[in-house]
């Protein structure tokens, strides 16, 4: 807590712990939880918790044995800290040291060094830092107080998702001290969040010559981010495994490995194992969300819902928790619960635009065209950085595609691809439009571009869209066996929206004359989401083709019940009504 009375110094209340963590983590006897996790958890204080109870809850979440807390104030012009070192198992206060900086000196480093010694003594480990540690702490961040202040402010804004403000502070930090390695690394993180990959790599290039100044753990942290941005996934995983050896109790490293396995290797068993290991080691509750998505891709929807519900339980005021749970509800067909969770996320954080996109997808799935368009427009207006902007344009393109507006869909897809010419989903949508227009030559070229994209990369991220487009192209060219094979490859990758891809497989099987297989794929989709309208419509189409009109009427009735609030003229609604008339239903 900052009791200096000087708002210009408020950043000390986080800058000092940051320095102390770095100092204490250099000892072989301690594993210190990093400040990023503390910053995440400080934003979530349960109702009715006292400050003391809240701190204890934070420590328990971090799976910590000891807790250091304190207050910062000025006493006769000297920076002073009164702190407590608590044994969480017994609740006993081991020490309550008071330390002060020397008048006229670098007070920040003075109090960090003194308090670090007090903590070591209280825990009965070595009482003095080695000369290497002292030197490392002294230059840990920077010799410039202004640069360090800007760095701390950048971290605060980044954890509050205020990316533009974070960017301004990080730029200030490196302008004040161009040799500030950790600020360059943080700046790369901010640029990455904004979708500015080239600028992020440029920041890391500025950090690279400074790596020799810091311990191996800090070197690896920069190197693994660099490998991630360069899509060197073998190197990324190798750096993380070395970090696990150096810090076996740190949950960040298995968490990131889990993300790599899920996103790029598409091995969900490995991802689930690493995410669980991270949670066992005290990972922040957000890891439950990633575990949830891994279960979704593994087609284990009950476990996915349980993981997301656990995230909501532990962080009830976190927008991302409700958004994740809403997505699971949407995939399982509980559309009312899904909408409730997305809206709750926006109540908690009106700037949490991902829920706007999900609400647009939900309304489009239900055929509510004006409301879907409203959400997609709001998402694009609120987009922060290139990453969200291209996603917003793609969402509008998919919206127009669903409505059969090919020219509007093409324009939106082209706008997304102008921002990122290698955008997988943008190329996928463009290819679908080209097939629909009958321009198979252009579609082949788009499909080849995607094929080259994945042959040049060790990542399988979003590769299911490449196989989906290849399947649709094969079907349009009469290569029905290839169409089925490509859709099976897409499903092997574990697409997040599995029911959608199962219905696409059913279409390919239908074109190949395998009506029984197509019906089986649709029923598999309905086993995951009993209220997925596209599956009911496809089953009705298959039943009608097979002369089973009563079954066709049954599935059309179910689809129309789901489309009860759909807009007049919504293409799927109109096709369902026409099919019902053909089948003799009402």
Coordinates of C-alpha atoms in Angstrom, one line a residue:
X1 CA 0.0 0.0 0.0
X2 CA 1.2 3.5 -0.8
X3 CA 0.9 5.9 2.1
X4 CA 3.4 8.5 0.9
X5 CA 0.6 10.9 0.2
X6 CA 2.2 11.6 -3.1
X7 CA 0.2 10.2 -6.1
X8 CA 3.3 10.6 -8.2
X9 CA 4.8 7.8 -6.1
X10 CA 1.9 5.4 -6.2
X11 CA 3.7 3.1 -8.6
X12 CA 6.2 2.3 -5.8
X13 CA 3.6 0.0 -4.2
X14 CA 4.1 -2.3 -7.2
X15 CA 7.6 -1.4 -8.3
X16 CA 9.0 -2.3 -4.9
X17 CA 7.5 -5.8 -4.8
X18 CA 8.6 -6.3 -8.4
X19 CA 12.2 -5.6 -7.3
X20 CA 12.0 -7.7 -4.2
X21 CA 10.6 -10.7 -6.2
X22 CA 13.5 -10.4 -8.5
X23 CA 16.0 -10.3 -5.6
X24 CA 14.5 -13.2 -3.7
X25 CA 14.0 -15.4 -6.8
X26 CA 17.8 -15.4 -7.3
X27 CA 18.2 -17.7 -4.3
X28 CA 18.3 -21.5 -4.7
X29 CA 16.1 -21.9 -1.6
X30 CA 13.0 -20.0 -2.7
X31 CA 10.4 -20.2 -5.5
X32 CA 8.8 -16.7 -5.7
X33 CA 5.5 -16.2 -7.4
X34 CA 5.8 -13.6 -10.2
X35 CA 4.3 -10.2 -10.0
X36 CA 2.1 -10.7 -13.1
X37 CA 0.0 -13.3 -11.2
X38 CA -0.3 -10.9 -8.2
X39 CA -1.5 -8.1 -10.5
X40 CA -4.1 -10.4 -12.0
X41 CA -5.4 -11.5 -8.7
X42 CA -5.4 -8.1 -7.1
X43 CA -8.2 -7.1 -9.5
X44 CA -10.6 -9.7 -8.1
X45 CA -11.5 -9.1 -4.4
X46 CA -14.4 -11.2 -3.2
X47 CA -17.4 -9.5 -1.6
X48 CA -17.1 -9.1 2.1
X49 CA -13.5 -10.1 2.3
X50 CA -11.3 -8.1 4.7
X51 CA -8.0 -6.9 3.3
X52 CA -6.2 -9.5 5.4
X53 CA -8.5 -12.3 4.3
X54 CA -8.1 -11.2 0.7
X55 CA -4.4 -11.4 0.9
X56 CA -4.5 -14.8 2.4
X57 CA -6.8 -16.0 -0.3
X58 CA -4.4 -14.6 -3.0
X59 CA -1.6 -16.5 -1.4
X60 CA -3.6 -19.7 -1.2
X61 CA -4.5 -19.3 -4.9
X62 CA -0.8 -19.0 -5.7
X63 CA 0.0 -22.1 -3.6
X64 CA 2.4 -20.1 -1.5
X65 CA 3.9 -21.0 1.9
X66 CA 4.9 -17.5 2.9
X67 CA 3.5 -14.1 2.3
X68 CA 5.3 -10.7 2.4
X69 CA 3.1 -7.6 2.5
X70 CA 3.7 -4.0 3.6
X71 CA 3.1 -0.3 3.4
X72 CA 5.3 2.4 1.8
X73 CA 5.5 5.9 3.2
X74 CA 7.9 8.8 3.6
X75 CA 9.6 9.5 6.9
X76 CA 11.7 12.6 7.2
X77 CA 12.3 12.6 3.4
X78 CA 13.3 8.9 3.4
X79 CA 11.5 6.1 1.6
X80 CA 10.3 3.7 4.4
X81 CA 8.6 0.3 4.4
X82 CA 6.9 -1.5 7.3
X83 CA 6.2 -5.1 6.3
X84 CA 5.1 -8.4 7.6
X85 CA 6.5 -11.9 6.7
X86 CA 3.9 -14.5 7.5
X87 CA 4.0 -18.3 7.6
X88 CA 0.7 -19.2 6.0
X89 CA 0.5 -22.7 7.4
X90 CA 0.6 -21.5 11.1
X91 CA -0.6 -18.0 10.6
X92 CA 2.4 -16.8 12.6
X93 CA 4.2 -13.5 11.7
X94 CA 7.8 -14.4 11.4
X95 CA 9.1 -10.8 11.4
X96 CA 7.8 -7.2 11.0
X97 CA 10.8 -5.3 9.7
X98 CA 10.9 -1.6 9.1
X99 CA 13.5 -0.5 6.5
X100 CA 14.4 2.9 5.2
X101 CA 16.4 4.2 2.3
X102 CA 19.5 6.2 2.9
X103 CA 19.1 10.0 2.5
X104 CA 20.5 11.1 -0.8
X105 CA 21.0 7.6 -2.2
X106 CA 19.1 5.4 -4.5
X107 CA 16.3 4.8 -2.0
X108 CA 14.5 2.3 -4.1
X109 CA 17.5 -0.1 -4.3
X110 CA 18.3 0.6 -0.7
X111 CA 15.0 -0.6 0.7
X112 CA 14.8 -3.6 -1.7
X113 CA 18.3 -4.8 -0.6
X114 CA 17.5 -4.3 3.1
X115 CA 14.0 -5.9 3.0
X116 CA 15.4 -8.9 0.9
X117 CA 17.9 -9.5 3.7
X118 CA 15.2 -9.3 6.3
X119 CA 13.1 -11.9 4.5
X120 CA 16.0 -14.2 4.1
X121 CA 16.8 -14.0 7.8
X122 CA 13.2 -14.6 8.7
X123 CA 13.1 -17.7 6.6
X124 CA 16.4 -18.8 8.0
X125 CA 18.2 -19.0 4.7
X126 CA 21.3 -17.1 3.6
X127 CA 21.1 -13.6 5.0
X128 CA 23.2 -11.9 2.3
X129 CA 22.8 -11.7 -1.5
X130 CA 25.8 -12.8 -3.5
X131 CA 27.6 -10.0 -5.3
X132 CA 26.1 -11.3 -8.6
X133 CA 22.6 -11.0 -7.2
X134 CA 23.3 -7.5 -5.9
X135 CA 24.6 -6.5 -9.2
X136 CA 21.7 -8.1 -11.0
X137 CA 19.1 -6.4 -8.9
X138 CA 20.8 -3.1 -9.2
X139 CA 20.5 -3.3 -13.0
X140 CA 17.4 -5.6 -13.1
X141 CA 15.3 -3.0 -14.6
X142 CA 17.2 0.3 -15.1
X143 CA 19.3 2.9 -13.4
X144 CA 16.7 5.5 -14.4
X145 CA 13.9 6.1 -11.9
X146 CA 11.7 7.6 -14.6
X147 CA 12.2 4.6 -17.0
X148 CA 11.4 2.2 -14.2
X149 CA 8.3 4.2 -13.2
X150 CA 7.0 4.1 -16.8
X151 CA 7.7 0.3 -16.9
X152 CA 5.6 -0.4 -13.8
X153 CA 2.8 1.8 -15.2
X154 CA 3.0 -0.1 -18.5
X155 CA 2.5 -3.4 -16.6
X156 CA -0.4 -2.0 -14.7
X157 CA -2.2 -0.8 -17.8
X158 CA -1.4 -4.1 -19.7
X159 CA -3.1 -6.1 -16.9
X160 CA -6.1 -3.8 -17.1
X161 CA -6.2 -4.4 -20.9
X162 CA -5.6 -0.7 -21.6
X163 CA -3.3 -1.4 -24.4
X164 CA -2.8 2.0 -25.9
X165 CA -2.0 3.5 -22.5
X166 CA 0.4 0.6 -21.8
X167 CA 2.0 1.2 -25.1
X168 CA 2.6 4.9 -24.3
X169 CA 4.3 4.0 -21.0
X170 CA 6.5 1.3 -22.5
X171 CA 7.7 3.7 -25.2
X172 CA 8.5 6.2 -22.5
X173 CA 10.5 3.6 -20.6
X174 CA 12.7 2.6 -23.5
X175 CA 13.1 6.3 -24.6
X176 CA 14.4 7.1 -21.1
X177 CA 16.7 4.1 -21.1
X178 CA 17.4 2.3 -24.4
X179 CA 19.4 -0.4 -22.4
X180 CA 16.3 -1.4 -20.4
X181 CA 15.9 -5.0 -21.5
X182 CA 12.7 -5.8 -19.5
X183 CA 11.0 -2.8 -20.9
X184 CA 11.8 -3.9 -24.5
X185 CA 10.4 -7.3 -23.6
X186 CA 7.2 -5.8 -22.2
X187 CA 6.9 -3.5 -25.2
X188 CA 7.0 -6.6 -27.4
X189 CA 4.2 -8.1 -25.3
X190 CA 2.0 -5.0 -25.8
X191 CA 2.6 -4.9 -29.5
X192 CA 1.8 -8.6 -29.7
X193 CA -1.5 -8.0 -27.9
X194 CA -2.3 -5.3 -30.5
X195 CA -1.5 -7.6 -33.4
X196 CA 1.6 -5.7 -34.4
X197 CA 3.9 -8.6 -34.9
X198 CA 6.7 -6.8 -36.8
X199 CA 6.9 -4.1 -34.2
X200 CA 7.0 -6.7 -31.5
X201 CA 9.9 -8.5 -33.2
X202 CA 11.7 -5.2 -33.6
X203 CA 11.4 -4.6 -29.8
X204 CA 12.8 -8.0 -29.1
X205 CA 15.7 -7.3 -31.5
X206 CA 16.5 -4.3 -29.3
X207 CA 16.4 -6.6 -26.3
X208 CA 18.6 -9.3 -27.7
X209 CA 22.0 -7.5 -27.3
X210 CA 21.2 -7.0 -23.6
X211 CA 20.6 -10.6 -22.7
X212 CA 24.0 -11.2 -21.3
X213 CA 23.2 -8.8 -18.5
X214 CA 20.5 -11.0 -16.9
X215 CA 20.2 -14.5 -15.5
X216 CA 19.3 -17.5 -17.7
X217 CA 15.6 -17.5 -16.6
X218 CA 15.2 -13.9 -17.9
X219 CA 17.1 -14.7 -21.1
X220 CA 14.8 -17.7 -21.8
X221 CA 11.7 -15.6 -21.1
X222 CA 12.8 -13.2 -23.9
X223 CA 13.9 -16.0 -26.2
X224 CA 10.6 -18.0 -25.9
X225 CA 8.6 -14.8 -26.8
X226 CA 10.9 -14.3 -29.8
X227 CA 10.4 -17.9 -30.9
X228 CA 6.7 -17.5 -30.5
X229 CA 6.5 -14.4 -32.7
X230 CA 8.7 -16.0 -35.3
X231 CA 6.5 -19.2 -35.2
X232 CA 9.5 -21.3 -34.2
X233 CA 7.4 -23.7 -32.2
X234 CA 10.2 -26.3 -31.7
X235 CA 12.4 -23.6 -30.2
X236 CA 9.5 -22.2 -28.2
X237 CA 8.8 -25.6 -26.5
X238 CA 12.5 -26.2 -26.0
X239 CA 12.9 -22.9 -24.1
X240 CA 9.9 -23.6 -22.0
X241 CA 11.2 -27.1 -21.0
X242 CA 14.5 -25.5 -19.9
X243 CA 12.5 -23.0 -17.9
X244 CA 10.6 -25.9 -16.2
X245 CA 14.0 -27.4 -15.2
X246 CA 15.2 -24.1 -13.8
X247 CA 11.8 -23.3 -12.0
X248 CA 10.0 -26.6 -11.5
X249 CA 7.4 -25.1 -9.2
X250 CA 6.5 -22.2 -11.6
X251 CA 3.0 -22.8 -13.2
X252 CA 3.6 -20.3 -16.1
X253 CA 5.8 -22.7 -18.0
X254 CA 3.5 -25.8 -18.1
X255 CA 0.6 -23.4 -18.9
X256 CA 2.4 -22.0 -21.9
X257 CA 3.4 -25.5 -23.0
X258 CA -0.2 -26.5 -22.8
X259 CA -1.1 -23.5 -25.0
X260 CA 1.5 -24.5 -27.5
X261 CA 0.3 -28.1 -27.7
X262 CA -3.4 -27.1 -28.0
X263 CA -2.9 -24.3 -30.5
X264 CA 0.0 -25.4 -32.7
X265 CA 0.5 -29.1 -32.3
X266 CA -3.2 -29.8 -31.8
X267 CA -2.5 -32.5 -29.3
X268 CA -5.2 -32.0 -26.7
X269 CA -4.2 -34.9 -24.4
X270 CA -0.8 -33.2 -23.9
X271 CA -2.4 -29.8 -23.6
X272 CA -4.8 -31.0 -20.9
X273 CA -2.0 -32.6 -19.0
X274 CA 0.1 -29.4 -19.0
X275 CA -2.9 -27.2 -18.1
X276 CA -3.8 -29.5 -15.2
X277 CA -0.1 -29.4 -14.0
X278 CA -0.1 -25.6 -14.2
X279 CA -3.3 -25.5 -12.1
X280 CA -1.8 -27.9 -9.5
X281 CA 1.2 -25.6 -9.2
X282 CA -1.0 -22.6 -8.5
X283 CA -1.7 -21.1 -11.9
X284 CA -4.1 -18.2 -12.0
X285 CA -7.8 -19.2 -12.5
X286 CA -7.6 -18.1 -16.1
X287 CA -5.9 -21.4 -16.9
X288 CA -9.3 -23.1 -16.4
X289 CA -10.5 -21.2 -19.5
X290 CA -7.7 -22.6 -21.6
X291 CA -8.4 -26.1 -20.1
X292 CA -12.0 -25.6 -21.1
X293 CA -11.1 -24.9 -24.7
X294 CA -8.8 -27.9 -24.9
X295 CA -11.7 -30.1 -23.7
X296 CA -14.0 -28.6 -26.3
X297 CA -11.5 -29.4 -29.1
X298 CA -11.2 -32.9 -27.6
X299 CA -15.0 -33.1 -27.9
X300 CA -15.4 -33.5 -24.1
X301 CA -18.1 -30.9 -23.6
X302 CA -19.1 -31.9 -20.0
X303 CA -15.5 -31.5 -18.9
X304 CA -15.3 -28.2 -20.8
X305 CA -18.3 -26.8 -19.1
X306 CA -17.0 -27.9 -15.7
X307 CA -13.7 -26.2 -16.3
X308 CA -15.3 -22.9 -17.4
X309 CA -17.8 -23.1 -14.5
X310 CA -14.8 -23.4 -12.1
X311 CA -13.3 -20.2 -13.6
X312 CA -16.6 -18.4 -13.0
X313 CA -16.7 -19.7 -9.5
X314 CA -13.1 -18.6 -8.7
X315 CA -13.3 -15.3 -10.5
X316 CA -17.0 -14.3 -10.7
X317 CA -16.3 -10.7 -11.7
X318 CA -14.0 -11.7 -14.6
X319 CA -15.6 -11.0 -18.0
X320 CA -13.5 -13.7 -19.7
X321 CA -14.8 -16.3 -17.4
X322 CA -18.5 -15.6 -18.3
X323 CA -17.6 -15.3 -22.0
X324 CA -16.0 -18.7 -21.9
X325 CA -18.9 -20.3 -20.1
X326 CA -21.3 -18.7 -22.6
X327 CA -19.3 -20.1 -25.5
X328 CA -19.7 -23.6 -24.0
X329 CA -23.4 -23.1 -23.5
X330 CA -23.7 -22.0 -27.2
X331 CA -21.9 -25.1 -28.5
X332 CA -24.1 -27.3 -26.3
X333 CA -27.4 -25.6 -27.5
X334 CA -28.3 -23.8 -24.3
X335 CA -28.7 -20.5 -26.2
X336 CA -30.6 -18.7 -23.4
X337 CA -27.8 -19.4 -20.9
X338 CA -25.2 -18.5 -23.5
X339 CA -26.7 -15.1 -24.0
X340 CA -27.0 -14.5 -20.3
X341 CA -23.3 -15.2 -19.8
X342 CA -22.2 -13.0 -22.7
X343 CA -24.3 -10.2 -21.5
X344 CA -22.9 -10.6 -17.9
X345 CA -19.4 -10.4 -19.3
X346 CA -20.3 -7.0 -20.9
X347 CA -21.9 -5.8 -17.7
X348 CA -18.6 -6.5 -15.9
X349 CA -16.5 -5.0 -18.7
X350 CA -18.3 -3.0 -21.4
X351 CA -15.0 -3.0 -23.4
X352 CA -14.7 -6.8 -23.4
X353 CA -15.4 -6.9 -27.1
X354 CA -15.0 -10.7 -27.5
X355 CA -18.5 -11.1 -26.1
X356 CA -19.9 -8.7 -28.7
X357 CA -18.5 -11.0 -31.4
X358 CA -19.9 -14.1 -29.6
X359 CA -23.3 -12.4 -29.3
X360 CA -23.2 -11.7 -33.0
X361 CA -22.4 -15.3 -33.7
X362 CA -25.3 -16.5 -31.5
X363 CA -27.8 -14.2 -33.1
X364 CA -26.7 -15.2 -36.5
X365 CA -27.0 -18.9 -35.6
X366 CA -30.6 -18.2 -34.5
X367 CA -31.4 -16.2 -37.7
X368 CA -31.9 -12.8 -35.9
X369 CA -30.3 -10.7 -38.6
X370 CA -30.6 -7.1 -37.4
X371 CA -29.3 -8.0 -33.9
X372 CA -26.4 -10.0 -35.2
X373 CA -25.4 -7.1 -37.5
X374 CA -25.6 -4.7 -34.5
X375 CA -23.2 -6.8 -32.5
X376 CA -20.7 -7.3 -35.3
X377 CA -20.8 -3.5 -36.0
X378 CA -20.1 -2.8 -32.3
X379 CA -17.3 -5.3 -32.3
X380 CA -15.6 -3.6 -35.2
X381 CA -16.1 -0.1 -33.8
X382 CA -14.6 -1.1 -30.4
X383 CA -11.7 -3.1 -32.0
X384 CA -8.3 -2.4 -30.5
X385 CA -5.4 -2.9 -32.8
X386 CA -5.0 -4.8 -36.1
X387 CA -5.8 -8.2 -34.6
X388 CA -9.3 -7.3 -33.6
X389 CA -9.9 -5.1 -36.6
X390 CA -9.3 -7.9 -39.1
X391 CA -11.3 -10.3 -36.9
X392 CA -14.2 -7.8 -37.0
X393 CA -14.1 -7.5 -40.7
X394 CA -14.0 -11.2 -41.1
X395 CA -17.0 -11.6 -38.8
X396 CA -18.9 -9.2 -41.0
X397 CA -17.9 -11.2 -44.1
X398 CA -19.1 -14.4 -42.6
X399 CA -22.4 -12.6 -41.6
X400 CA -23.0 -11.6 -45.3
X401 CA -21.9 -15.1 -46.5
X402 CA -24.6 -16.7 -44.3
X403 CA -27.2 -14.4 -45.8
X404 CA -26.1 -15.1 -49.4
X405 CA -24.7 -11.6 -50.0
X406 CA -21.7 -12.6 -51.9
X407 CA -20.4 -9.2 -53.0
X408 CA -20.7 -7.8 -49.4
X409 CA -19.0 -10.9 -48.1
X410 CA -16.2 -10.5 -50.7
X411 CA -15.6 -6.9 -49.7
X412 CA -15.4 -7.7 -46.0
X413 CA -13.0 -10.6 -46.6
X414 CA -10.9 -8.4 -48.9
X415 CA -10.7 -5.7 -46.2
X416 CA -9.5 -8.3 -43.6
X417 CA -6.9 -9.7 -46.1
X418 CA -5.6 -6.2 -46.8
X419 CA -4.7 -6.0 -43.1
X420 CA -3.3 -9.5 -43.1
X421 CA -2.8 -11.2 -46.4
X422 CA -2.0 -14.6 -44.7
X423 CA -5.2 -14.6 -42.5
X424 CA -6.3 -18.2 -42.7
X425 CA -10.0 -17.6 -42.0
X426 CA -10.0 -14.6 -44.5
X427 CA -8.6 -16.9 -47.3
X428 CA -11.0 -19.6 -46.3
X429 CA -14.0 -17.3 -46.6
X430 CA -12.7 -15.9 -49.9
X431 CA -12.4 -19.4 -51.3
X432 CA -15.9 -20.3 -50.3
X433 CA -17.2 -17.2 -52.1
X434 CA -15.2 -18.1 -55.2
X435 CA -16.7 -21.6 -55.2
X436 CA -20.2 -20.2 -54.8
X437 CA -19.7 -17.9 -57.7
X438 CA -18.4 -20.8 -59.9
X439 CA -14.9 -19.4 -60.2
X440 CA -13.1 -22.7 -59.4
X441 CA -9.8 -21.5 -60.9
X442 CA -9.6 -18.7 -58.4
X443 CA -10.7 -21.0 -55.6
X444 CA -7.9 -23.4 -56.5
X445 CA -5.4 -20.6 -56.3
X446 CA -6.8 -19.6 -52.8
X447 CA -6.6 -23.2 -51.7
X448 CA -3.0 -23.5 -52.9
X449 CA -2.1 -20.4 -51.0
X450 CA -3.5 -22.0 -47.8
X451 CA -1.7 -25.3 -48.5
X452 CA 1.6 -23.4 -48.9
X453 CA 0.9 -21.5 -45.7
X454 CA 0.8 -24.7 -43.7
X455 CA 3.6 -26.5 -45.6
X456 CA 5.9 -23.6 -44.7
X457 CA 5.0 -23.6 -41.0
X458 CA 5.3 -26.1 -38.1
X459 CA 2.0 -24.8 -36.7
X460 CA -1.4 -26.4 -37.3
X461 CA -3.2 -23.4 -36.0
X462 CA -6.6 -23.0 -37.9
X463 CA -5.5 -25.7 -40.4
X464 CA -9.0 -27.1 -40.2
X465 CA -10.2 -24.2 -42.4
X466 CA -7.7 -25.1 -45.1
X467 CA -9.0 -28.7 -45.1
X468 CA -12.6 -27.4 -45.1
X469 CA -12.0 -25.3 -48.2
X470 CA -10.2 -28.1 -49.9
X471 CA -13.2 -30.4 -49.2
X472 CA -15.7 -27.9 -50.7
X473 CA -13.5 -27.4 -53.7
X474 CA -13.1 -31.2 -54.2
X475 CA -16.9 -31.5 -54.0
X476 CA -17.5 -28.7 -56.5
X477 CA -15.0 -30.5 -58.9
X478 CA -16.8 -33.9 -58.4
X479 CA -14.0 -35.5 -56.4
X480 CA -16.3 -36.7 -53.7
X481 CA -13.9 -39.2 -52.1
X482 CA -11.3 -36.4 -51.7
X483 CA -14.0 -34.1 -50.2
X484 CA -14.9 -36.6 -47.5
X485 CA -11.2 -37.3 -46.8
X486 CA -10.4 -33.6 -46.4
X487 CA -13.3 -33.0 -44.0
X488 CA -12.1 -36.0 -41.9
X489 CA -8.6 -34.3 -41.7
X490 CA -10.3 -31.1 -40.5
X491 CA -12.1 -33.0 -37.8
X492 CA -8.9 -34.8 -36.6
X493 CA -7.5 -31.4 -35.7
X494 CA -10.3 -30.8 -33.2
X495 CA -12.0 -27.7 -34.5
X496 CA -13.6 -25.6 -31.7
X497 CA -17.0 -25.6 -33.4
X498 CA -17.1 -29.3 -34.0
X499 CA -20.9 -29.6 -34.8
X500 CA -20.4 -27.2 -37.7
X501 CA -17.6 -29.3 -39.2
X502 CA -19.6 -32.5 -38.7
X503 CA -22.4 -31.1 -40.8
X504 CA -19.9 -30.1 -43.4
X505 CA -18.6 -33.8 -43.4
X506 CA -22.2 -34.9 -43.8
X507 CA -22.6 -32.7 -46.9
X508 CA -19.5 -34.3 -48.4
X509 CA -20.7 -37.8 -47.6
X510 CA -24.1 -37.0 -49.1
X511 CA -22.4 -35.8 -52.3
X512 CA -20.5 -39.1 -52.4
X513 CA -23.7 -41.0 -52.1
X514 CA -23.1 -42.2 -48.5
X515 CA -26.5 -41.1 -47.0
X516 CA -26.1 -43.4 -44.0
X517 CA -22.7 -42.0 -43.2
X518 CA -24.0 -38.5 -43.6
X519 CA -26.9 -39.1 -41.2
X520 CA -24.4 -40.6 -38.7
X521 CA -22.3 -37.4 -38.9
X522 CA -25.3 -35.3 -38.3
X523 CA -26.4 -37.4 -35.3
X524 CA -22.9 -37.1 -33.9
X525 CA -23.2 -33.3 -34.2
X526 CA -26.6 -33.5 -32.3
X527 CA -25.1 -35.6 -29.6
X528 CA -22.9 -32.6 -28.8
X529 CA -25.5 -30.0 -29.5
X530 CA -29.1 -31.3 -29.6
X531 CA -30.3 -27.9 -30.8
X532 CA -27.9 -27.2 -33.6
X533 CA -30.3 -26.2 -36.4
X534 CA -27.9 -26.9 -39.3
X535 CA -27.7 -30.6 -38.2
X536 CA -31.5 -30.9 -38.1
X537 CA -31.8 -29.3 -41.5
X538 CA -29.3 -31.6 -43.1
X539 CA -31.0 -34.7 -41.5
X540 CA -34.3 -33.5 -42.9
X541 CA -32.7 -33.1 -46.3
X542 CA -31.2 -36.6 -46.1
X543 CA -34.5 -38.1 -45.0
X544 CA -36.4 -36.4 -47.8
X545 CA -33.8 -37.7 -50.3
X546 CA -34.3 -41.2 -48.9
X547 CA -38.1 -40.9 -49.1
X548 CA -38.6 -40.8 -45.3
X549 CA -40.9 -37.8 -45.2
X550 CA -42.1 -38.3 -41.6
X551 CA -38.5 -38.1 -40.3
X552 CA -37.9 -35.1 -42.6
X553 CA -40.9 -33.3 -41.1
X554 CA -39.8 -34.1 -37.6
X555 CA -36.3 -32.5 -38.1
X556 CA -37.7 -29.5 -39.9
X557 CA -40.1 -28.9 -37.1
X558 CA -37.2 -28.9 -34.6
X559 CA -35.2 -26.5 -36.8
X560 CA -38.1 -24.2 -37.1
X561 CA -38.7 -24.2 -33.4
X562 CA -35.0 -23.1 -32.9
X563 CA -35.6 -20.4 -35.6
X564 CA -38.8 -19.2 -33.9
X565 CA -37.4 -15.6 -33.5
X566 CA -35.6 -15.5 -36.8
X567 CA -35.9 -12.6 -39.2
X568 CA -38.2 -12.9 -42.1
X569 CA -36.2 -13.8 -45.2
X570 CA -33.4 -15.5 -43.3
X571 CA -32.2 -18.0 -45.9
X572 CA -32.1 -21.1 -43.6
X573 CA -35.5 -20.3 -42.3
X574 CA -37.0 -19.9 -45.8
X575 CA -35.3 -23.1 -47.0
X576 CA -36.7 -25.0 -43.9
X577 CA -40.2 -23.7 -44.7
X578 CA -40.0 -24.7 -48.3
X579 CA -38.7 -28.1 -47.4
X580 CA -41.6 -28.6 -44.9
X581 CA -44.1 -27.7 -47.6
X582 CA -42.5 -30.3 -49.9
X583 CA -42.6 -32.9 -47.2
X584 CA -46.3 -32.3 -46.5
X585 CA -45.8 -30.8 -43.0
X586 CA -47.4 -27.7 -41.5

